[in-house]
Coordinates of C-alpha atoms in Angstrom, one line a residue:
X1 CA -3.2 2.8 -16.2
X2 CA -2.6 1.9 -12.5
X3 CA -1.5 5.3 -12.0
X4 CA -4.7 6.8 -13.4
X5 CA -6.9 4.0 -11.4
X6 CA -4.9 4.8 -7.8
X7 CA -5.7 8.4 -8.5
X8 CA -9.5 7.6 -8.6
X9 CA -8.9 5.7 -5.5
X10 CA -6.6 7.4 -3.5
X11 CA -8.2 10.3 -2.3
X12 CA -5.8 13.4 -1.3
X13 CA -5.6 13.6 2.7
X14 CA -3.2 17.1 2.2
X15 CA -4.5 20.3 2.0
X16 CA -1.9 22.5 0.2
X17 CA -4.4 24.6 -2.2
X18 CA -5.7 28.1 -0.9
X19 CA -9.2 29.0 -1.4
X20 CA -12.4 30.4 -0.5
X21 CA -13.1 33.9 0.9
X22 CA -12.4 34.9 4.8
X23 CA -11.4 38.0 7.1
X24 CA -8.3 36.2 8.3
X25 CA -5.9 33.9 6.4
X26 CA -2.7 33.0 4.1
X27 CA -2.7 35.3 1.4
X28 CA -4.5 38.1 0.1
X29 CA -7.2 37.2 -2.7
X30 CA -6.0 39.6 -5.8
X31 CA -9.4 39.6 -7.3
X32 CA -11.2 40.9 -4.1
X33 CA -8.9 43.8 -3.5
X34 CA -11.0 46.5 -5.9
X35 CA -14.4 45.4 -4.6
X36 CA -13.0 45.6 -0.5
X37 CA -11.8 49.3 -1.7
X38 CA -15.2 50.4 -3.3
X39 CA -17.2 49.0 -0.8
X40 CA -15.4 51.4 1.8
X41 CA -13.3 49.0 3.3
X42 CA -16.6 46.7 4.4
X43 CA -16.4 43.6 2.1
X44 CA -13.2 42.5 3.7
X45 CA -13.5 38.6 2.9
X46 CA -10.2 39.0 0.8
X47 CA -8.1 36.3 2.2
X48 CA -7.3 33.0 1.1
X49 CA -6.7 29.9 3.6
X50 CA -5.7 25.9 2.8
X51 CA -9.0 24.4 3.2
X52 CA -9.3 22.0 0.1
X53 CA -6.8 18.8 0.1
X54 CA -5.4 18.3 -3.1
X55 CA -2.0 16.3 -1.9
X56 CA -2.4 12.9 -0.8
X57 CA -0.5 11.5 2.5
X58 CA 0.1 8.2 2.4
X59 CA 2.8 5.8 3.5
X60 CA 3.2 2.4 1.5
X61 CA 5.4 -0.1 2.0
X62 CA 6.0 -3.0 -1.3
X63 CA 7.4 -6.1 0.4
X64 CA 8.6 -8.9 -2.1
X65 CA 9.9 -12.6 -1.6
X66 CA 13.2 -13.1 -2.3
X67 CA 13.1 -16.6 -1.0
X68 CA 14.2 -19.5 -4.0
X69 CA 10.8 -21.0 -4.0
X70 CA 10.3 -17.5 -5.6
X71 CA 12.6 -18.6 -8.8
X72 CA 10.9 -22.5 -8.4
X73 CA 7.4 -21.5 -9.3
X74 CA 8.9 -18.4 -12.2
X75 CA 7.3 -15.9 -9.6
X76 CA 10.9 -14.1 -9.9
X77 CA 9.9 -11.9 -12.9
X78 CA 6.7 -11.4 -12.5
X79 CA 7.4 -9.8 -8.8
X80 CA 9.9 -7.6 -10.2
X81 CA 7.7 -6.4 -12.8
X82 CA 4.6 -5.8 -10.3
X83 CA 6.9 -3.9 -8.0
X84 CA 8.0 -1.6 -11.1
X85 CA 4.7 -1.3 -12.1
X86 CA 3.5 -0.4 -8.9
X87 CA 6.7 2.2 -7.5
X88 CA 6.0 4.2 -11.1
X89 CA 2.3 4.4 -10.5
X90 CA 2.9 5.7 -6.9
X91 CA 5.7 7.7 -7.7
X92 CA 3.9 9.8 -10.6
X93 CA 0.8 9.6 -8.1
X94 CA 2.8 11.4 -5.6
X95 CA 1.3 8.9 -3.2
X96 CA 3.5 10.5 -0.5
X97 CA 6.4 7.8 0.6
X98 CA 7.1 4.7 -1.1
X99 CA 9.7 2.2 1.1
X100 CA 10.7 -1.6 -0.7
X101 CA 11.9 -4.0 1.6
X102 CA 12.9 -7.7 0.7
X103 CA 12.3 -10.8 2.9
X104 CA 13.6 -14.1 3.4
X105 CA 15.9 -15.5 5.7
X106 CA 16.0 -11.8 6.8
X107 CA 14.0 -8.3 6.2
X108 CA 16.6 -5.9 4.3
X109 CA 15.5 -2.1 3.6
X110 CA 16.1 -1.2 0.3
X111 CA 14.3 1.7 0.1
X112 CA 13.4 3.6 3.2
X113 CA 10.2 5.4 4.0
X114 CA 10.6 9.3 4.0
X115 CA 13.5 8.8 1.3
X116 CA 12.1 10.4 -2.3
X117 CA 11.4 7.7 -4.8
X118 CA 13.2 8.2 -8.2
X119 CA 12.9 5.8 -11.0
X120 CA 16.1 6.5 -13.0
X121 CA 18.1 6.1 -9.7
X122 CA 16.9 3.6 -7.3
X123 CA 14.7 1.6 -9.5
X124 CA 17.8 -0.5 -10.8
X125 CA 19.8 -0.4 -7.1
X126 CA 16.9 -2.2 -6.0
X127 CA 15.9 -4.8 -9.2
X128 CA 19.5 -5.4 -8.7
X129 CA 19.4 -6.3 -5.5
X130 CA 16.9 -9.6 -5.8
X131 CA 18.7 -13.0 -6.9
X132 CA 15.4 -15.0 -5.5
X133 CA 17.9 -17.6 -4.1
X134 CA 17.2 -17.4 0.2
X135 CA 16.5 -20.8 1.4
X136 CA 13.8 -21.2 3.6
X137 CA 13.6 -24.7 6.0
X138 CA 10.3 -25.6 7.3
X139 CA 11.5 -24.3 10.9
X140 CA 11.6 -20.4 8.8
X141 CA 8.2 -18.3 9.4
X142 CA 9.7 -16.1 6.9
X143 CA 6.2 -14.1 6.3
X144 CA 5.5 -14.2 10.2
X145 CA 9.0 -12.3 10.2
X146 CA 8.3 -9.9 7.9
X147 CA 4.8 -8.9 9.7
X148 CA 6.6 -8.2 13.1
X149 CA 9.2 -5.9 11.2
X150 CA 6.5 -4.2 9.7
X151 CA 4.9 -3.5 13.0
X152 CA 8.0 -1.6 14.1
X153 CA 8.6 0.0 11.2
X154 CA 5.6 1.8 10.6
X155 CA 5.2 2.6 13.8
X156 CA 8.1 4.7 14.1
X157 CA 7.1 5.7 10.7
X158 CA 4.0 6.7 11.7
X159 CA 5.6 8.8 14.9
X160 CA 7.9 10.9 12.6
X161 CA 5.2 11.8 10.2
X162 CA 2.9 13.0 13.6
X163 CA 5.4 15.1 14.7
X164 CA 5.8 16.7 11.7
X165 CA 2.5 16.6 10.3
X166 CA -0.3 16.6 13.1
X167 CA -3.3 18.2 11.0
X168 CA -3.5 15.5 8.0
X169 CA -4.6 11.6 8.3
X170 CA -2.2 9.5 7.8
X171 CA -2.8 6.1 5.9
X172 CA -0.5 2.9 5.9
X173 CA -0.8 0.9 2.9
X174 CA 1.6 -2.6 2.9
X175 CA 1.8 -4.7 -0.7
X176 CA 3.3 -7.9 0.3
X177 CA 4.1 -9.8 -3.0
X178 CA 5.3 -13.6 -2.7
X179 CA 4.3 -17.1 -4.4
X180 CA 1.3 -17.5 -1.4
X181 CA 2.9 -21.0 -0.3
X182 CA 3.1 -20.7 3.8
X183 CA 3.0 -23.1 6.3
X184 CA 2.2 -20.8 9.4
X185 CA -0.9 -20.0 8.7
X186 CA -2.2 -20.2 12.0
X187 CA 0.3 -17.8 13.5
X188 CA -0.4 -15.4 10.3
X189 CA -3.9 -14.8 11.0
X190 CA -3.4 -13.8 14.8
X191 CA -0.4 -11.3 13.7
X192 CA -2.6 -10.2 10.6
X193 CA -5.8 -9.6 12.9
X194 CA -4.1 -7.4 15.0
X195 CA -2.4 -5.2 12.7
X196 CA -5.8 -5.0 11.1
X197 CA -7.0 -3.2 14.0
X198 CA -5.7 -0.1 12.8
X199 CA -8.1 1.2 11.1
X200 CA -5.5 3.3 9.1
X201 CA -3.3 0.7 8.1
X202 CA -4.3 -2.2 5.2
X203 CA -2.0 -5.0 4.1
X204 CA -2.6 -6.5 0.8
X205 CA -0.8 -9.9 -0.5
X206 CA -0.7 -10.2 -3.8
X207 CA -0.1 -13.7 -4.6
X208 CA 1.8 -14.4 -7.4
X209 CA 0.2 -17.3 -9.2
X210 CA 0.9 -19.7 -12.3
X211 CA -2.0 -20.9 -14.7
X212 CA -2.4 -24.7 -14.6
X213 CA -2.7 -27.9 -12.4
X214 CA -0.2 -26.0 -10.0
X215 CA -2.2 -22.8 -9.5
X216 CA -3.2 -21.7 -6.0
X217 CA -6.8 -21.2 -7.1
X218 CA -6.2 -25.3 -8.0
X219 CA -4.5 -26.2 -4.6
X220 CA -6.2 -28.8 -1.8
X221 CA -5.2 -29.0 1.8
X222 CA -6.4 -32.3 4.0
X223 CA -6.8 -32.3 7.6
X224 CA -7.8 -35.1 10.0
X225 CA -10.8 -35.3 12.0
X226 CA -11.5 -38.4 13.8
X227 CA -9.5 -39.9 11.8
X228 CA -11.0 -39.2 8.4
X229 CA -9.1 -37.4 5.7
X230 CA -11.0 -34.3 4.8
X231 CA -10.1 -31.8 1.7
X232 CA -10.7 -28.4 1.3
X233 CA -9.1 -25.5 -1.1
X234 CA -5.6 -24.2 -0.1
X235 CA -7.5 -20.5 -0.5
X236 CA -10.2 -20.7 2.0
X237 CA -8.1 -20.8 4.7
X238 CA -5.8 -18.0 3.0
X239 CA -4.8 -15.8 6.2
X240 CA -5.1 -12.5 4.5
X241 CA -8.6 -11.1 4.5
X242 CA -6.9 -8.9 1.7
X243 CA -5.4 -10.7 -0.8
X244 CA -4.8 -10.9 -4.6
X245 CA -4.1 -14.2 -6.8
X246 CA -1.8 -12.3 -9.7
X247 CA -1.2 -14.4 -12.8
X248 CA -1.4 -11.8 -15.4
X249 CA 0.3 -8.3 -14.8
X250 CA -1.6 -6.5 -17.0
X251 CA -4.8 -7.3 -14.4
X252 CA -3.2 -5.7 -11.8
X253 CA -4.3 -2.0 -12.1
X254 CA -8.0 -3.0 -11.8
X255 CA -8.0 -5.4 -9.6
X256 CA -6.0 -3.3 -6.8
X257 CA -7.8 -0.6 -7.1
X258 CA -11.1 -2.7 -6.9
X259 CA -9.4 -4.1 -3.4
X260 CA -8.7 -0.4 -2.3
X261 CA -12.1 0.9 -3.4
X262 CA -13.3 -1.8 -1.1
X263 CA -11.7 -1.2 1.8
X264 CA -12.2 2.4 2.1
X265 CA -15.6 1.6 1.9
X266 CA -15.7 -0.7 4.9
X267 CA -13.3 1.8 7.1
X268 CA -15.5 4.9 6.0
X269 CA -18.8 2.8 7.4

């Protein structure tokens, strides 16, 4: 189903199919040789060119917590079965390149961009790689890290693919997925606003969520002003513009491709 709901979504970028009918191009067009001969050699639109893109070009990038507040709210599992979900949907997609990297005390490439996704092979090599057991001190800006990482990485990434590739957009799609419980939010908005400057580029949190008292949606944060204790929800100041609460997996396909939908509609304005 997510498959079927990023191909409604993701739009092809690549144009690989030949078509239409001109005097110059790729390969001859089989059904227009007889008519070019009978019409004396004048109805000589009998080439075919790659004008229709029917390959998509996209980069993305699945970033997942592998911190140990991970395995303290039960966000473990349900990360590891989003990022399956997700690497499967992409991979049958043939999105273009799929990279996983893990975060924590440190951000470890597990899979790199430009590296052919395969199920059978790396999916295990990289399920196997995640204990969720990285301690974090309040000093750690763990998701702060993982944003400046990102910068460099899909920068160069971005530089290999134009020098291959300089005819096709390129788009940079990053699904961060962690348990949503930061304490640098401040500094996460500035880094977030300008990555979001790219136009090109969108990072998504998915926030992996429990039902209950304990629920993000559920959360309260108090500040101080003059004194005076004053609450508000833990969400509304949420530093992502782009975010998804995730409590139930099989919600996923909809609600991602409803947050893609969305955003190609504000870039396209």
């Amino acid at each position: 189903e997510l498959a079927e709901q990023l191909r409604l979504v993701l739009e092809p970028t690549l144009a690989s199919k030949l078509q239409g009918d001109y005097r110059t191009g790729k390969r001859l067009n089989m059904k227009k040789i007889i008519p070019y001969i009978a019409s004396d050699f004048r109805k000589d639109k009998i080439w075919l060119r790659r004008t229709k893109p029917s390959q998509r070009k996209y980069q993305v990038v699945i970033a997942i917590d592998d911190s140990r507040s991970m395995a303290e709210r039960r966000c473990g599992h349900l990360a590891l079965e989003a990022m399956t979900l997700l690497c499967r949907a992409l991979s049958r997609l043939e999105v273009g390149e799929v990279g996983v990297l893990s975060f924590g005390e440190e951000v470890s490439t597990l899979h790199p961009l430009g590296k052919p996704f395969s199920d059978a092979s790396d999916g295990p090599d990289i399920v196997a790689h995640f204990g969720f057991n990285r301690d974090n001190t309040l000093a750690d800006t763990p998701v702060a890290g993982l944003l400046l990482a990102l910068q460099g990485l899909l920068e160069g990434a971005r530089s290999r693919s134009s020098s291959s590739s300089a005819s096709s957009p390129l788009q940079q799609l990053v699904l961060v997925l962690a348990d949503g419980h930061f304490h640098e939010k401040e500094s996460l908005r500035r880094r977030v606003r300008e990555m979001s400057d790219d136009p090109s580029m969108l990072i998504v949190f998915i926030a992996l969520d429990a039902k209950g008292p304990d629920s993000l949606l559920e959360l309260q944060t108090v500040s101080f002003k003059g004194g005076s204790p004053s609450f508000s929800k833990y969400m509304d100041t949420f530093p992502f513009p782009y975010y998804i609460v995730l409590q139930d997996i099989s919600s996923l396909p909809l609600t991602l491709a409803d947050l893609l939908r969305q955003w190609f509609e504000i870039t396209s304005m």
